[in-house]
PDB file of C-alpha atoms and ligand atoms in Angstrom:
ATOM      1  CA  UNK W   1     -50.806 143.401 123.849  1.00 93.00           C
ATOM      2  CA  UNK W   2     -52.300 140.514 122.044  1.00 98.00           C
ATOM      3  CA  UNK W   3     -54.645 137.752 122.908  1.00 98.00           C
ATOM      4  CA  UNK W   4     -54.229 134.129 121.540  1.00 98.00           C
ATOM      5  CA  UNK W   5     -58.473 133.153 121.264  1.00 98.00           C
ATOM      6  CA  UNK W   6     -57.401 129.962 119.904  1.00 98.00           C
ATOM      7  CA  UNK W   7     -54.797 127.147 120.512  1.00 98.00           C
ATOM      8  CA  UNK W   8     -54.267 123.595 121.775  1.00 98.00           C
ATOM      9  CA  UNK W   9     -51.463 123.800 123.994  1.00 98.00           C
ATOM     10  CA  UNK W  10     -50.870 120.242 125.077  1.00 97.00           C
ATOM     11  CA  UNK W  11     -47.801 118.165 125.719  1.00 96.00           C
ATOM     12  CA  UNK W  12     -48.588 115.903 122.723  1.00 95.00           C
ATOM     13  CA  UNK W  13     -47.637 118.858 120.571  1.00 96.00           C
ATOM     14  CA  UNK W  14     -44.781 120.652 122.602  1.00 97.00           C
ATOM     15  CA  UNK W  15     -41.890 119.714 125.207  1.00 94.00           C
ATOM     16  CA  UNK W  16     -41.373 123.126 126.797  1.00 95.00           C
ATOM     17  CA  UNK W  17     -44.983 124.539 127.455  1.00 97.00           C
ATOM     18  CA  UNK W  18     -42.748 127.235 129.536  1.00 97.00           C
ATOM     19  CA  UNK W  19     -41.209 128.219 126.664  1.00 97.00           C
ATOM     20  CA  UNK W  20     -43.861 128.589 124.357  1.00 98.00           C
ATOM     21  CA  UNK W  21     -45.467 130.915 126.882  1.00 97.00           C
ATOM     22  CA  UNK W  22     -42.789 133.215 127.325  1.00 97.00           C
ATOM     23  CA  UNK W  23     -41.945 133.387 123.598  1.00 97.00           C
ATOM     24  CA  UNK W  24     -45.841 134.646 123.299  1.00 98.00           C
ATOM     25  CA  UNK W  25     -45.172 137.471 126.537  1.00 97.00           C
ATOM     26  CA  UNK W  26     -41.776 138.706 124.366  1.00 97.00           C
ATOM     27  CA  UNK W  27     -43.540 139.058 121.373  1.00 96.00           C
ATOM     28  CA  UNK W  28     -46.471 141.092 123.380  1.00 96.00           C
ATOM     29  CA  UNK W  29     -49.348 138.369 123.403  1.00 98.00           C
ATOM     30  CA  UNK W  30     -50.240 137.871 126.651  1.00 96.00           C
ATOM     31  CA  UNK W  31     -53.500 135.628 127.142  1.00 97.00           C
ATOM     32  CA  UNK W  32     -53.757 132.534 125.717  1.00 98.00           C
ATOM     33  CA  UNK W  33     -57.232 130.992 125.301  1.00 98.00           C
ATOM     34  CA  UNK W  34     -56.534 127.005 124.965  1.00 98.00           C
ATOM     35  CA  UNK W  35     -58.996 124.832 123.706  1.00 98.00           C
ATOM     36  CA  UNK W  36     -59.672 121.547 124.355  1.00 98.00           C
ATOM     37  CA  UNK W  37     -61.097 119.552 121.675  1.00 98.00           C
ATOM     38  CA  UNK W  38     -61.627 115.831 123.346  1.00 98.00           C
ATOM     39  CA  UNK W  39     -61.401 114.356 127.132  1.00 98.00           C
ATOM     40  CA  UNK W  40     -57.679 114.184 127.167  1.00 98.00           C
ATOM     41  CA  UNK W  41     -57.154 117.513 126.542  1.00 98.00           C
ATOM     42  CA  UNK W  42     -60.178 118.704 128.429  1.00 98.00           C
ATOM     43  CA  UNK W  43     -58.258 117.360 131.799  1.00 98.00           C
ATOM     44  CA  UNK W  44     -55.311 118.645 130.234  1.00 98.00           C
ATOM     45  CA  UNK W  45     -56.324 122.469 129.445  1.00 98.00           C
ATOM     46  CA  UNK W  46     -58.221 122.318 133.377  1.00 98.00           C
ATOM     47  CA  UNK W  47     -54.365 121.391 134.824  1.00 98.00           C
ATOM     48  CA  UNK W  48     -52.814 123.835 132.798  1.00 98.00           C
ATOM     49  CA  UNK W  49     -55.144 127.048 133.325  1.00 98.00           C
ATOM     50  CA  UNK W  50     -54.257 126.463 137.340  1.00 98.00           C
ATOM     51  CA  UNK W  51     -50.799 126.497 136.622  1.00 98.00           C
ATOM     52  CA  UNK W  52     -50.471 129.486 134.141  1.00 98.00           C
ATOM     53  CA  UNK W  53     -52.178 132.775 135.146  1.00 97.00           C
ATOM     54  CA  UNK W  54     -52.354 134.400 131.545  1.00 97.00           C
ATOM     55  CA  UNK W  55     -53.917 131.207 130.291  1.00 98.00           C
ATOM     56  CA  UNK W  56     -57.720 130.688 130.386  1.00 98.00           C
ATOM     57  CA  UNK W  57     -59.506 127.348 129.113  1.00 98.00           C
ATOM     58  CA  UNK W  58     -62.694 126.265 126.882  1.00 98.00           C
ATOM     59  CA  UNK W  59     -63.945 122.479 127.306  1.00 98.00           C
ATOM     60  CA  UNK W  60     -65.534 120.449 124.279  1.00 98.00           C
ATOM     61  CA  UNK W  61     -65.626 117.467 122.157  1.00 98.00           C
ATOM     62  CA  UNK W  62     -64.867 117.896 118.438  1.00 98.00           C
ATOM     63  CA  UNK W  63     -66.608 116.512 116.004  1.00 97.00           C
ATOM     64  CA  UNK W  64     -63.983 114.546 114.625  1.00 95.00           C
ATOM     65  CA  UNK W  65     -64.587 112.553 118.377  1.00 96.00           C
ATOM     66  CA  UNK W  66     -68.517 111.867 117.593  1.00 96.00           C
ATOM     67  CA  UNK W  67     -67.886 108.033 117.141  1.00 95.00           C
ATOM     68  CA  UNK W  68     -65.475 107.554 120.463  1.00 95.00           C
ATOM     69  CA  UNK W  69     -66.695 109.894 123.038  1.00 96.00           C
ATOM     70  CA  UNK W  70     -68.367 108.968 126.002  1.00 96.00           C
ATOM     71  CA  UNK W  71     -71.507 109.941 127.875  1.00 95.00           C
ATOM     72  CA  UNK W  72     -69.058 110.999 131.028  1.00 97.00           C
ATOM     73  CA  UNK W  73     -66.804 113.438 128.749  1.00 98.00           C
ATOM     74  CA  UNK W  74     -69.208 115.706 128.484  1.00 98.00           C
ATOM     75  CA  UNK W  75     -70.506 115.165 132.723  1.00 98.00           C
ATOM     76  CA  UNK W  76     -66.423 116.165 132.742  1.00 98.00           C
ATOM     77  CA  UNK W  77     -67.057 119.315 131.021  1.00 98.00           C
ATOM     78  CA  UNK W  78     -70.343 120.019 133.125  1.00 98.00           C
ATOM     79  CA  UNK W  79     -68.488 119.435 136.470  1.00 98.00           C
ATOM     80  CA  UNK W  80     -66.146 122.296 135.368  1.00 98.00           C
ATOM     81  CA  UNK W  81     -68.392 124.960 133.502  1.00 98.00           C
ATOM     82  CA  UNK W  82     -68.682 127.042 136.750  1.00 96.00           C
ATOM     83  CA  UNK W  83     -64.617 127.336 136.532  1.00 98.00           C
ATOM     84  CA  UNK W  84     -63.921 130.648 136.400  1.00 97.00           C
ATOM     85  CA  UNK W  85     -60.938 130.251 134.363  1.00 98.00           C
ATOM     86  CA  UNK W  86     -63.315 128.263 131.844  1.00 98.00           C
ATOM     87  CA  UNK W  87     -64.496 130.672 129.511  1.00 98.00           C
ATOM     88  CA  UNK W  88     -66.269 129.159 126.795  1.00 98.00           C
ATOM     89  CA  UNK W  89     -67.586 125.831 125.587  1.00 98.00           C
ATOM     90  CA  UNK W  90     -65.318 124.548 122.683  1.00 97.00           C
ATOM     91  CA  UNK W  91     -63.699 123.262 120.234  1.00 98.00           C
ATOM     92  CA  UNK W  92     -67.519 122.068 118.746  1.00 98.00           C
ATOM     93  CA  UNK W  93     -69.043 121.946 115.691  1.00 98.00           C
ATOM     94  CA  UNK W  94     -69.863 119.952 112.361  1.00 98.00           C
ATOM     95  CA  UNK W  95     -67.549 118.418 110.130  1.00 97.00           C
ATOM     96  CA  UNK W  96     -68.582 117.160 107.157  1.00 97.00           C
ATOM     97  CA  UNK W  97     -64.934 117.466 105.024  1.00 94.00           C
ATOM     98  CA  UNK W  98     -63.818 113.575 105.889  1.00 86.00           C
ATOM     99  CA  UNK W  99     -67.093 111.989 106.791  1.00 81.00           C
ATOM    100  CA  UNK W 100     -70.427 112.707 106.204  1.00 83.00           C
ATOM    101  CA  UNK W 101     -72.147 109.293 107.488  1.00 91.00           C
ATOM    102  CA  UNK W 102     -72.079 110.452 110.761  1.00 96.00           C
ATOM    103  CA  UNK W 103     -74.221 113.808 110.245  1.00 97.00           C
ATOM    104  CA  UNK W 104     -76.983 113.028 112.717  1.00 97.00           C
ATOM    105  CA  UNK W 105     -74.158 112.291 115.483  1.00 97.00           C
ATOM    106  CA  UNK W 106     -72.557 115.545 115.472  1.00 98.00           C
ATOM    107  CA  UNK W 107     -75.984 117.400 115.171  1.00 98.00           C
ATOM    108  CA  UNK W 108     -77.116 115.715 118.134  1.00 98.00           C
ATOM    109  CA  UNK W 109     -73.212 116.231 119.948  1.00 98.00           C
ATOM    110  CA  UNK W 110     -73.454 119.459 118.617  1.00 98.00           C
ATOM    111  CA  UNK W 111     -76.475 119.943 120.644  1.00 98.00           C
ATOM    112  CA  UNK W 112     -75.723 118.580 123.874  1.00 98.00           C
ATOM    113  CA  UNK W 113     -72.948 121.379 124.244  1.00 98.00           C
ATOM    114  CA  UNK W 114     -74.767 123.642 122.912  1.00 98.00           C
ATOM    115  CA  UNK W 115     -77.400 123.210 126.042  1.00 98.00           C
ATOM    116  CA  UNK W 116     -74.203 123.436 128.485  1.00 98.00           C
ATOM    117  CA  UNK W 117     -73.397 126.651 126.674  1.00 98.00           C
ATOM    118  CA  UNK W 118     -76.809 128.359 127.437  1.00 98.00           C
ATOM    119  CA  UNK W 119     -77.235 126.109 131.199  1.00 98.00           C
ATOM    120  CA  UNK W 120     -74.403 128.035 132.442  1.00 98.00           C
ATOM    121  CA  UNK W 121     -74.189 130.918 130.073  1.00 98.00           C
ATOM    122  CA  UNK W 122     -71.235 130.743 128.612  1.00 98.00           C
ATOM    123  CA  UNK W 123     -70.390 131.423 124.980  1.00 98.00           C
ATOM    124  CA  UNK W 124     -69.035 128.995 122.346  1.00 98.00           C
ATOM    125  CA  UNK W 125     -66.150 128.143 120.077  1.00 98.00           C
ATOM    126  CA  UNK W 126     -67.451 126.851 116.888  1.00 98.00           C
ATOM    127  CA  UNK W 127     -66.012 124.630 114.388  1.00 98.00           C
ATOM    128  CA  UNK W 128     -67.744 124.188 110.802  1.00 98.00           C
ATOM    129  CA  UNK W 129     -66.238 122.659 107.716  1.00 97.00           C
ATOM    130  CA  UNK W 130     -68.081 122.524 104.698  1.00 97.00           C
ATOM    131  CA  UNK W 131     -70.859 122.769 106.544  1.00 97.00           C
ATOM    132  CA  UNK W 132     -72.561 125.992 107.119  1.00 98.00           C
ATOM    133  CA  UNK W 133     -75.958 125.771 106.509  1.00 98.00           C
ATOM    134  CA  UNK W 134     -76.500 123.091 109.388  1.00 98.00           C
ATOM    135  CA  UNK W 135     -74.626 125.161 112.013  1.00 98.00           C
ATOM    136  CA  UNK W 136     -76.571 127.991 111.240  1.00 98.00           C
ATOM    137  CA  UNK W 137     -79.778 126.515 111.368  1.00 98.00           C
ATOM    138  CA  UNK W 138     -78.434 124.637 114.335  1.00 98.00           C
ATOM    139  CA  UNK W 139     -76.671 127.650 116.385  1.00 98.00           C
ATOM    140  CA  UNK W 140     -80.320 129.780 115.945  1.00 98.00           C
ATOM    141  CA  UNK W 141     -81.879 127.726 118.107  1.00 98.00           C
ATOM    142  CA  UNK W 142     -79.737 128.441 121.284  1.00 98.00           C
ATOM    143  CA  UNK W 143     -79.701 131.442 122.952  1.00 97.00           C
ATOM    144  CA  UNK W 144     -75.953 131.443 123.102  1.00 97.00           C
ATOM    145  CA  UNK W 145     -73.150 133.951 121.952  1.00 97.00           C
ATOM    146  CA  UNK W 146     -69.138 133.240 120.753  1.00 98.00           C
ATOM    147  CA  UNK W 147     -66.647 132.850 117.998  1.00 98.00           C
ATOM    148  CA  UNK W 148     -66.779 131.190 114.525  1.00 98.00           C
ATOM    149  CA  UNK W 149     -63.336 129.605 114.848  1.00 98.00           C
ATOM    150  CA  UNK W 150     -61.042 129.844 111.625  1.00 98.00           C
ATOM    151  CA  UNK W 151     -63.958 131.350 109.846  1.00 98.00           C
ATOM    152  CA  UNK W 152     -63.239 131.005 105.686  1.00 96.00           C
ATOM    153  CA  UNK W 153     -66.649 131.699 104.055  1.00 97.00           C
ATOM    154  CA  UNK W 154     -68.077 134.180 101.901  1.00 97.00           C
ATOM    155  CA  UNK W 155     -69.006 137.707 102.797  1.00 98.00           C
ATOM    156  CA  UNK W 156     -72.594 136.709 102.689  1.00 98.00           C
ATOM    157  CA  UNK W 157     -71.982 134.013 105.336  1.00 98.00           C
ATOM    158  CA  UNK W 158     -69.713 136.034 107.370  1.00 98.00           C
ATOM    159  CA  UNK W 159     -72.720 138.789 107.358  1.00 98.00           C
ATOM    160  CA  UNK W 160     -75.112 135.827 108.181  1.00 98.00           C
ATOM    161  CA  UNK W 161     -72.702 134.799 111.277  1.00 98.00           C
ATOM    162  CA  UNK W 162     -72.290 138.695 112.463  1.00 98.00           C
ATOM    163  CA  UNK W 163     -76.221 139.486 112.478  1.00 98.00           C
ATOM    164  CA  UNK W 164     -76.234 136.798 114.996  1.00 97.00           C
ATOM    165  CA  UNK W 165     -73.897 137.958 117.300  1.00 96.00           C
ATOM    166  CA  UNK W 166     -70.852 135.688 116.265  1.00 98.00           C
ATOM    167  CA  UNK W 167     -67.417 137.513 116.246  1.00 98.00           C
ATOM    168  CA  UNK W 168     -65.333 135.582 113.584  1.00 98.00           C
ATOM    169  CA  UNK W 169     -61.822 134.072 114.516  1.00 98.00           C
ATOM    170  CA  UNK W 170     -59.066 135.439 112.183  1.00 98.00           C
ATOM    171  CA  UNK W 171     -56.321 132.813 112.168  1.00 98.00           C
ATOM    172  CA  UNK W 172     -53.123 132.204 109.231  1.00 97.00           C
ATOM    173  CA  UNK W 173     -55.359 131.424 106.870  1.00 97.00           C
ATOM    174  CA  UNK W 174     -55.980 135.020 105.809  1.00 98.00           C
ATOM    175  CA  UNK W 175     -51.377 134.651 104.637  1.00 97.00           C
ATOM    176  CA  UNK W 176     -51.846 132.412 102.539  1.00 96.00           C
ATOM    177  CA  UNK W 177     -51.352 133.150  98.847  1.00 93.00           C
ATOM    178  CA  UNK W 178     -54.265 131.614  97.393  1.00 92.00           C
ATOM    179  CA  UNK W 179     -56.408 132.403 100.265  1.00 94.00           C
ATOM    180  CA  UNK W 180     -59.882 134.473  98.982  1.00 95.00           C
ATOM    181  CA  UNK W 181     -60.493 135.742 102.831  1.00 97.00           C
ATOM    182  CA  UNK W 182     -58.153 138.706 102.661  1.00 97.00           C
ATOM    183  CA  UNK W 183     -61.249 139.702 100.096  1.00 97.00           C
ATOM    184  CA  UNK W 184     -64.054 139.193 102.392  1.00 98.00           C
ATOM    185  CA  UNK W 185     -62.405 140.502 105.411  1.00 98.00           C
ATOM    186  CA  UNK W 186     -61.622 143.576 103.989  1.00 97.00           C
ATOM    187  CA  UNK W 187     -65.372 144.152 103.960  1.00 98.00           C
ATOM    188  CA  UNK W 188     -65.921 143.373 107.565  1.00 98.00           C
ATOM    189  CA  UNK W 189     -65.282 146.005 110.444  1.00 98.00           C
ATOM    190  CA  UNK W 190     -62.842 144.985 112.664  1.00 98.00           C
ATOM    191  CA  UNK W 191     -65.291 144.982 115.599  1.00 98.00           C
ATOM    192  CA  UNK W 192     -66.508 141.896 114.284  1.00 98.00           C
ATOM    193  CA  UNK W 193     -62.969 139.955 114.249  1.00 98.00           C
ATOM    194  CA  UNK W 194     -60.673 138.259 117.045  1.00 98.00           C
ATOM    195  CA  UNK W 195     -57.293 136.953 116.338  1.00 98.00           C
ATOM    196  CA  UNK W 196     -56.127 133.147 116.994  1.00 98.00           C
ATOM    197  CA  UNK W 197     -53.296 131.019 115.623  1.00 98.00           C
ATOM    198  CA  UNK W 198     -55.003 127.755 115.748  1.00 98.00           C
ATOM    199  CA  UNK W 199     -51.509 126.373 116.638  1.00 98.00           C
ATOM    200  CA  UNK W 200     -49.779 124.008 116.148  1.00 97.00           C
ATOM    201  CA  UNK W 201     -51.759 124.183 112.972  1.00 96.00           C
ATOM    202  CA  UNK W 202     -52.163 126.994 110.075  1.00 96.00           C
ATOM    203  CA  UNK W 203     -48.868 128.718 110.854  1.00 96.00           C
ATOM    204  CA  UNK W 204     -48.666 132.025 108.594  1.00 96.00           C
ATOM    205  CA  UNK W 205     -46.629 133.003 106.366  1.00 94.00           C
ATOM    206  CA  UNK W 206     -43.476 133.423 106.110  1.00 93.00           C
ATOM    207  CA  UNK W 207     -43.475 130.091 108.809  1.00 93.00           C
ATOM    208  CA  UNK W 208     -46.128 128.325 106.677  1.00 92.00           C
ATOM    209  CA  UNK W 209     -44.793 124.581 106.577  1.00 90.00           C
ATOM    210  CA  UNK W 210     -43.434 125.079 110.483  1.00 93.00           C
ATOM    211  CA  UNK W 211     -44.938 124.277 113.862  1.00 94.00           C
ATOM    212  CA  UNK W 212     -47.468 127.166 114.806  1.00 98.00           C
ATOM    213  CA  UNK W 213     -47.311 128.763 118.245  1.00 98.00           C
ATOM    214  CA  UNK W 214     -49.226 131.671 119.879  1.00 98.00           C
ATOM    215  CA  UNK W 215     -46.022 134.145 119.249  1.00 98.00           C
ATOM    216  CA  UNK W 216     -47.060 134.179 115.611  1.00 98.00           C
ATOM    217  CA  UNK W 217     -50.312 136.159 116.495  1.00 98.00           C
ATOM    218  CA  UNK W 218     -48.156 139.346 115.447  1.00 97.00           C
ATOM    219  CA  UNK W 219     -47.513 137.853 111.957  1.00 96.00           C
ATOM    220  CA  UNK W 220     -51.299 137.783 111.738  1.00 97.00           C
ATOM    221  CA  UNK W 221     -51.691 141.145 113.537  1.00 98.00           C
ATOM    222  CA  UNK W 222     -49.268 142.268 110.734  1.00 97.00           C
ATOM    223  CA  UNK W 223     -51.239 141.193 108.231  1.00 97.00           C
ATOM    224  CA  UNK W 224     -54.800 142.558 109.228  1.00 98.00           C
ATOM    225  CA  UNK W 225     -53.238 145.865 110.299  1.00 98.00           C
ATOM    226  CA  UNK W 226     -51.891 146.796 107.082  1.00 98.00           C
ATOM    227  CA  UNK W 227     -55.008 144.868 105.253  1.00 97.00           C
ATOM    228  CA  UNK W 228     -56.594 147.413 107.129  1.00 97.00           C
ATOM    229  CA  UNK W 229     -54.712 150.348 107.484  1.00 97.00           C
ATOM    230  CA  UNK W 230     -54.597 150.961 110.879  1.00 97.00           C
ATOM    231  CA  UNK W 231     -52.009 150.378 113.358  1.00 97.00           C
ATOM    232  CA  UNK W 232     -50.838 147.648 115.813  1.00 98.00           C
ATOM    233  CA  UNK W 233     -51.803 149.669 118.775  1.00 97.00           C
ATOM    234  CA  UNK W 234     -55.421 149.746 117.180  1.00 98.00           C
ATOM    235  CA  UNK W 235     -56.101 146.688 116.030  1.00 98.00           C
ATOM    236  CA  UNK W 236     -54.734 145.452 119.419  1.00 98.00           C
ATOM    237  CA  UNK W 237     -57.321 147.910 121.153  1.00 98.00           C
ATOM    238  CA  UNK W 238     -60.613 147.171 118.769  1.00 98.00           C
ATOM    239  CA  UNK W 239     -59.852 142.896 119.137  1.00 98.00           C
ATOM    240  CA  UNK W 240     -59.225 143.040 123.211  1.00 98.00           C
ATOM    241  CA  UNK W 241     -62.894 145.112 123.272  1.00 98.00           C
ATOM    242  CA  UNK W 242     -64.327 142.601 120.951  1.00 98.00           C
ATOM    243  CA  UNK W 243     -62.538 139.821 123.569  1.00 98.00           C
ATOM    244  CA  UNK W 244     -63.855 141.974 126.432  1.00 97.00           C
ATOM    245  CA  UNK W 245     -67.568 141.481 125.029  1.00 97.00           C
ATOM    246  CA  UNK W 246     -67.918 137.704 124.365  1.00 97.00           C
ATOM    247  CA  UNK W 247     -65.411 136.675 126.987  1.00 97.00           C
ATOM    248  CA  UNK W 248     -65.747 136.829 130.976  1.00 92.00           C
ATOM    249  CA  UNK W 249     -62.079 137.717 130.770  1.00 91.00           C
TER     250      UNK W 249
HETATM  251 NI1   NI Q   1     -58.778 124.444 116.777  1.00 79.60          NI
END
């Protein structure tokens, strides 16, 4: 029994949403958390959490948006925070990988959710790429708790992230064969760790190179468990109590 913490389930990526559900349920994941990352798939993750029961919703704009959104996206994401089937405030973050012109943009974008987040108490979903320090120095100014999506740093930022409440999202990454996190997670106790697939991207091995979906969660589960030493059962156990303590699930 297996939670999904993080996908984009939208009909730009697959046909047969249906499908994609039920081949999570036979394969024993049985939330999905879907996350929108800009105002089409904002009003697309609000339609689909009323029609699917196992699937909850988080609202945001993505960095990557921070030169095309619109005042009114995030009033969108405002008029639904008191949703109870929206359960965070997310995809958000910094991005500084392809551009890092627009730094003072997604500080202050950054920000604005980040308010949302603590107006209505709800925790966040936080994206960072190649750029820690600012979210850090950023996220300690907000009284808010959540997840450090797709986390890849170094123990010593992982530590950093824990101390201030973050759980850290556990996706395909941790596969791959070149991939330094296995090291750094082996370090951290699993009551700091959630598992998410990030589909359709990062699919794990032995699918790397294939559409993800939230049915690969147990290739990740896999991986951790035995990374670990510990069961499926348990790991299943420790990640739905981490779930249980960030989450209003
Ligand atoms: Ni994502």
């Amino acid at each position: 029994m297996f939670t999904d913490t993080h996908c984009h389930i939208y009909k730009e990526y697959y046909q047969d949403i249906d499908e994609i559900i039920n081949n999570a349920k036979n394969n024993g994941i049985t939330r999905l958390i879907n996350n929108g990352c800009d105002n089409k798939s904002n009003e697309e993750v609000i339609e689909l959490i009323q029609k699917y029961d196992n699937m909850y919703g988080t609202l945001g704009i993505h960095p990557e948006s921070v030169d095309t959104y619109h005042e009114d996206e995030i009033k969108f994401i405002e008029r639904n925070c008191s949703n109870p089937k929206v359960i965070a405030i997310g995809e958000i973050g910094l991005d500084y990988h392809y551009t890092k012109e627009n730094k003072k943009e997604q500080k202050k974008l950054l920000e604005q959710q980040l308010y949302l987040a603590e107006k209505y108490n709800l925790p966040v979903i936080i994206h960072s790429r190649e750029a820690t320090e600012d979210t850090i120095n950023i996220l300690k100014n907000f009284k808010v708790r959540g997840v450090i999506h797709s986390f890849s740093g170094s123990l010593e930022t992982a530590k950093i992230y824990i101390k201030m409440g973050y759980l850290l999202g556990i996706n395909g990454v941790i596969t791959f064969k070149n991939s330094k996190l296995k090291e750094v997670i082996k370090e951290i106790p699993l009551e700091n760790l959630i598992l998410e697939t990030d589909s359709p991207y990062l699919t794990p091995e032995p699918f790397r190179g294939k559409r993800n979906e939230p049915a690969r969660i147990l290739e990740i589960a896999k991986f951790i468990s035995e990374l670990k030493g510990i069961n499926l059962e348990e790991l299943a156990r420790i990640t739905n109590e981490n779930i249980m303590r960030i989450f209003d699930i």
